[in-house]
Every structure is written in C-alpha cells, then in structure tokens.
Amino acid sequence: KVFDIVVVGSCMTDLVSKAPRLPKAGETIHGHKFFIGFGGKGANQCIQAARLGVKTAMVCKVGKDFFGDNYIQNFKDNGVHTEFVKQSSDAVTGAASITVDDAGENAIVIVAGANMLLGAEELQEALPAISHTKVLVCQLEISPQTSLQAMCMARDNKVKTIFNPAPAIPDLDPDFYRVSDVFCCNESEAELLTGTSVASVEEAHRAGQKLLKRGCGSVIVTLGPQGCVVLKGGEPTLKHVPAPEVTAVDTTGAGDSFIGALAFYMANHPHMPLEEMARRANLVAGVSVREIGTQTSFPYRRDLPNEYFQE
Ligand code: RIB
Ligand code: NA
C-alpha cells in the first residue's frame, strides 16, 4: 500500500479565545487569552495519526490565501503528503471561532469556505491514493456527498473505512452506514442520529445498537470522561471501555485525537480487537485534553509509553 491512512476532510484555521465562561446571546465578556491554531476535524485526525508514526495523505481544499499557504506548510511540517491538498481562489480557507471556558468546555462556529468546494474532480485525482490505502477516514465538515463518494471509492477497493459523522446532520444519507466499517460518533451526535438521549453507558449502548442495525460493521459511541462503548456486528455483548482520569484544560479536538489514533491502530495493528484499539485511542486523546488547543496538544509517538505500540 502507498499510504497507511488517507483522510478526505476539512481544514480550518482555529481562532481561539479563552474566557471564564461562554458568553450568552447578545453578551460581550472579557477573555484572557487568544491564539490562532491549525484545526478542522479532518486535518486534526490526519495529523494525530501522522504523529503516531504512519504514512498519511490529506485530500482537502483550502483558499489561495495566507491561511491556506500556512496550512499547507503545517501538513509538511507534520510529514503529511500534500499532493492532494488543493487551493482555490473562489473561497477562503475554512475558519472556526472557538471559545473555551475555564472548565475546558467549548462552543464553536465554523465557516467551511473552501472545504465545501472539494468535490468529485479532486476525488478522481486522488483515486490512486484512496484505493491504495489501508484506512480511509471521513467526517462531515465538507460536502456530505463528497464524503460519501470517497467512502464508496474506498469500499470498492476493499479499503477499511472510518466514518465520524461530525458535526452531525439530522438527515444523514443512510448509505453512510452501509459503507462504514467503523462508525464513530460522540454522545451528542448519537442523540441527533437516533433521536434518543445518550448520557449514560447504557443509553449509549442502546443508541449504538440502533446505529449498528443501519448497516455499519462496528459502532463506537464516545462519552468523554465516561470512555466509550464498542459494538460489533454479529456480537451481542456490550463492551464498555472506561477513559483514563484526567483534569481537562481544553477538550477541543479530543474526539479528533481519538479518531486519528483509532485509524493508526486499524492501519498498523489490524488484528487487534476493536475495543483494545479504542482503549488505547482513549489514552492518546486523554493526553490531548491536558493542554490548550487542538493540534498543539496532540502527542507524538515519542511522548507516549512504548506499550501503546506493542501488539
Ligand atoms: O473537532 C475540533 C475542530 O472542530 C476544531 O479544530 C475546529 O476547527 C472545528 O472544526
Ligand atoms: Na487540547
């Protein structure tokens, strides 16, 4: 295989403000820190995987602007293959306005910009990479049709797929379930997709079963500090994977760190049980919440204990 992991997804410039709490509608409050970082769920996931030591390629679109130029350099600095990172002068690089409160909670507005211009033409160009990777990862910060098409291309070539329906949309095309080897979402996405409350391990298991019945190979529902539940097609037993206890400084992007690490294990340790992959991905994501920012807080292989990388 040419690549271990290909991500077809988004890039965003994160404009982050730290404040004591999230502002209410119509309110102005003082924050105490501002910074600009590299974000976007697709790119975050790709960069976490790359930092764990696999060959990755990103298929995405940024603007022909300062943020876009910088983003391409960021991929290069992280060892991500950039042949399929395209620049367009028809839209600006995606941006995310993020507020993080003192409890590490966040609120985000994204303007997808150039991400929405990624389409069939770019996928066709990237077909040699998509069809020759071990794992393909998609999310929902680009046009859903583009994500679905990429997943179908991967499936046609027997490539394993991870789908992260984030941010969730209520009318998700049912084909997404059928082309997902692993369908991985958080509690609020699971709620939106199933129309049921997902606050406990039990509820997550019930929602996971609903999602599994829609045709995916396996389902993972993440529950933040409560860890995650793992459900496999044909296996009725509930698997709950607890999360490590951590003091969260900033949980933004923790889900992306989890997915990136999960993709790493699927590519590098394909015979490992899915719940063990999820357990280790939880540990990796647990490191990311201890520091502010998304990619700035994602660990490298050298930062992690050796046992995370043993069979
Ligand atoms: O998942 C975190 C990401 O969501 C941030 O980096 C931000 O860009 C938004 O897309
Ligand atoms: Na973080």
Tab-separated table of N, CA, C and O in Angstrom, residues 38-78:
chain	number	residue	atom	x	y	z
A	38	PHE	N	-4.013	25.542	14.014
A	38	PHE	CA	-4.455	24.717	12.893
A	38	PHE	C	-5.500	23.726	13.385
A	38	PHE	O	-5.260	23.021	14.358
A	39	GLY	N	-6.667	23.721	12.726
A	39	GLY	CA	-7.731	22.832	13.153
A	39	GLY	C	-8.518	22.278	11.977
A	39	GLY	O	-7.985	22.146	10.868
A	40	GLY	N	-9.767	21.989	12.222
A	40	GLY	CA	-10.601	21.288	11.250
A	40	GLY	C	-10.524	19.805	11.580
A	40	GLY	O	-9.438	19.280	11.784
A	41	LYS	N	-11.685	19.168	11.642
A	41	LYS	CA	-11.697	17.779	12.112
A	41	LYS	C	-10.877	16.841	11.230
A	41	LYS	O	-10.139	15.989	11.747
A	42	GLY	N	-10.999	17.004	9.911
A	42	GLY	CA	-10.263	16.098	9.015
A	42	GLY	C	-8.759	16.216	9.226
A	42	GLY	O	-8.058	15.216	9.464
A	43	ALA	N	-8.269	17.429	9.158
A	43	ALA	CA	-6.833	17.666	9.306
A	43	ALA	C	-6.356	17.257	10.696
A	43	ALA	O	-5.280	16.654	10.848
A	44	ASN	N	-7.143	17.548	11.716
A	44	ASN	CA	-6.755	17.148	13.080
A	44	ASN	C	-6.549	15.637	13.153
A	44	ASN	O	-5.564	15.159	13.727
A	45	GLN	N	-7.483	14.894	12.598
A	45	GLN	CA	-7.403	13.433	12.668
A	45	GLN	C	-6.186	12.922	11.907
A	45	GLN	O	-5.466	12.026	12.367
A	46	CYS	N	-5.949	13.523	10.747
A	46	CYS	CA	-4.807	13.126	9.922
A	46	CYS	C	-3.500	13.402	10.656
A	46	CYS	O	-2.580	12.568	10.674
A	47	ILE	N	-3.408	14.547	11.285
A	47	ILE	CA	-2.161	14.933	11.955
A	47	ILE	C	-1.917	14.092	13.202
A	47	ILE	O	-0.787	13.692	13.481
A	48	GLN	N	-2.984	13.747	13.933
A	48	GLN	CA	-2.773	12.852	15.079
A	48	GLN	C	-2.233	11.496	14.615
A	48	GLN	O	-1.304	10.963	15.203
A	49	ALA	N	-2.806	10.967	13.543
A	49	ALA	CA	-2.331	9.674	13.023
A	49	ALA	C	-0.867	9.792	12.593
A	49	ALA	O	-0.038	8.948	12.945
A	50	ALA	N	-0.546	10.860	11.860
A	50	ALA	CA	0.837	11.046	11.374
A	50	ALA	C	1.814	11.103	12.540
A	50	ALA	O	2.907	10.533	12.480
A	51	ARG	N	1.426	11.756	13.623
A	51	ARG	CA	2.326	11.899	14.774
A	51	ARG	C	2.577	10.577	15.493
A	51	ARG	O	3.533	10.453	16.250
A	52	LEU	N	1.703	9.602	15.267
A	52	LEU	CA	1.916	8.290	15.884
A	52	LEU	C	2.815	7.414	15.011
A	52	LEU	O	3.199	6.318	15.400
A	53	GLY	N	3.135	7.920	13.804
A	53	GLY	CA	4.135	7.223	13.007
A	53	GLY	C	3.612	6.383	11.866
A	53	GLY	O	4.056	5.266	11.672
A	54	VAL	N	2.632	6.890	11.103
A	54	VAL	CA	2.196	6.191	9.888
A	54	VAL	C	2.244	7.149	8.692
A	54	VAL	O	2.272	8.368	8.867
A	55	LYS	N	2.222	6.550	7.478
A	55	LYS	CA	2.239	7.354	6.251
A	55	LYS	C	0.824	7.833	5.949
A	55	LYS	O	-0.082	7.033	5.729
A	56	THR	N	0.646	9.146	5.961
A	56	THR	CA	-0.693	9.703	5.770
A	56	THR	C	-0.743	10.643	4.576
A	56	THR	O	0.263	11.273	4.222
A	57	ALA	N	-1.918	10.752	3.973
A	57	ALA	CA	-2.161	11.757	2.931
A	57	ALA	C	-3.483	12.432	3.240
A	57	ALA	O	-4.411	11.813	3.759
A	58	MET	N	-3.533	13.716	2.944
A	58	MET	CA	-4.754	14.505	3.178
A	58	MET	C	-5.331	14.899	1.827
A	58	MET	O	-4.603	15.359	0.944
A	59	VAL	N	-6.646	14.724	1.671
A	59	VAL	CA	-7.343	15.184	0.472
A	59	VAL	C	-8.286	16.285	0.942
A	59	VAL	O	-9.219	16.023	1.712
A	60	CYS	N	-8.007	17.525	0.550
A	60	CYS	CA	-8.786	18.647	1.078
A	60	CYS	C	-8.620	19.884	0.200
A	60	CYS	O	-7.870	19.871	-0.770
A	61	LYS	N	-9.337	20.945	0.555
A	61	LYS	CA	-9.227	22.201	-0.189
A	61	LYS	C	-9.153	23.380	0.765
A	61	LYS	O	-9.970	23.509	1.672
A	62	VAL	N	-8.159	24.232	0.531
A	62	VAL	CA	-8.026	25.477	1.294
A	62	VAL	C	-8.101	26.643	0.313
A	62	VAL	O	-8.131	26.432	-0.899
A	63	GLY	N	-8.157	27.871	0.824
A	63	GLY	CA	-8.203	29.040	-0.040
A	63	GLY	C	-6.806	29.399	-0.548
A	63	GLY	O	-5.793	28.938	-0.012
A	64	LYS	N	-6.782	30.219	-1.599
A	64	LYS	CA	-5.488	30.740	-2.072
A	64	LYS	C	-5.223	32.012	-1.270
A	64	LYS	O	-5.324	33.114	-1.758
A	65	ASP	N	-4.956	31.837	-0.011
A	65	ASP	CA	-4.754	32.975	0.885
A	65	ASP	C	-3.688	32.620	1.910
A	65	ASP	O	-3.162	31.504	1.920
A	66	PHE	N	-3.406	33.560	2.779
A	66	PHE	CA	-2.368	33.402	3.798
A	66	PHE	C	-2.617	32.174	4.673
A	66	PHE	O	-1.728	31.362	4.926
A	67	PHE	N	-3.879	31.993	5.109
A	67	PHE	CA	-4.204	30.851	5.976
A	67	PHE	C	-4.001	29.520	5.228
A	67	PHE	O	-3.552	28.535	5.808
A	68	GLY	N	-4.361	29.530	3.936
A	68	GLY	CA	-4.216	28.309	3.140
A	68	GLY	C	-2.744	27.948	2.952
A	68	GLY	O	-2.340	26.788	3.112
A	69	ASP	N	-1.931	28.958	2.614
A	69	ASP	CA	-0.482	28.728	2.445
A	69	ASP	C	0.104	28.161	3.733
A	69	ASP	O	0.881	27.209	3.723
A	70	ASN	N	-0.264	28.774	4.839
A	70	ASN	CA	0.250	28.335	6.139
A	70	ASN	C	-0.170	26.900	6.451
A	70	ASN	O	0.598	26.141	7.048
A	71	TYR	N	-1.403	26.582	6.072
A	71	TYR	CA	-1.896	25.240	6.385
A	71	TYR	C	-1.098	24.175	5.640
A	71	TYR	O	-0.771	23.104	6.181
A	72	ILE	N	-0.777	24.475	4.385
A	72	ILE	CA	-0.010	23.502	3.589
A	72	ILE	C	1.358	23.279	4.238
A	72	ILE	O	1.832	22.145	4.363
A	73	GLN	N	1.956	24.356	4.714
A	73	GLN	CA	3.244	24.232	5.415
A	73	GLN	C	3.093	23.385	6.681
A	73	GLN	O	3.948	22.553	7.002
A	74	ASN	N	1.978	23.561	7.362
A	74	ASN	CA	1.715	22.771	8.575
A	74	ASN	C	1.652	21.270	8.261
A	74	ASN	O	2.194	20.448	9.005
A	75	PHE	N	1.019	20.917	7.155
A	75	PHE	CA	0.965	19.494	6.773
A	75	PHE	C	2.385	18.979	6.529
A	75	PHE	O	2.749	17.892	6.975
A	76	LYS	N	3.170	19.788	5.813
A	76	LYS	CA	4.546	19.368	5.504
A	76	LYS	C	5.349	19.189	6.785
A	76	LYS	O	6.087	18.218	6.943
A	77	ASP	N	5.194	20.124	7.712
A	77	ASP	CA	5.931	20.047	8.982
A	77	ASP	C	5.576	18.783	9.764
A	77	ASP	O	6.368	18.311	10.583
A	78	ASN	N	4.356	18.263	9.526
A	78	ASN	CA	3.922	17.067	10.240
A	78	ASN	C	4.089	15.787	9.418
A	78	ASN	O	3.594	14.725	9.801
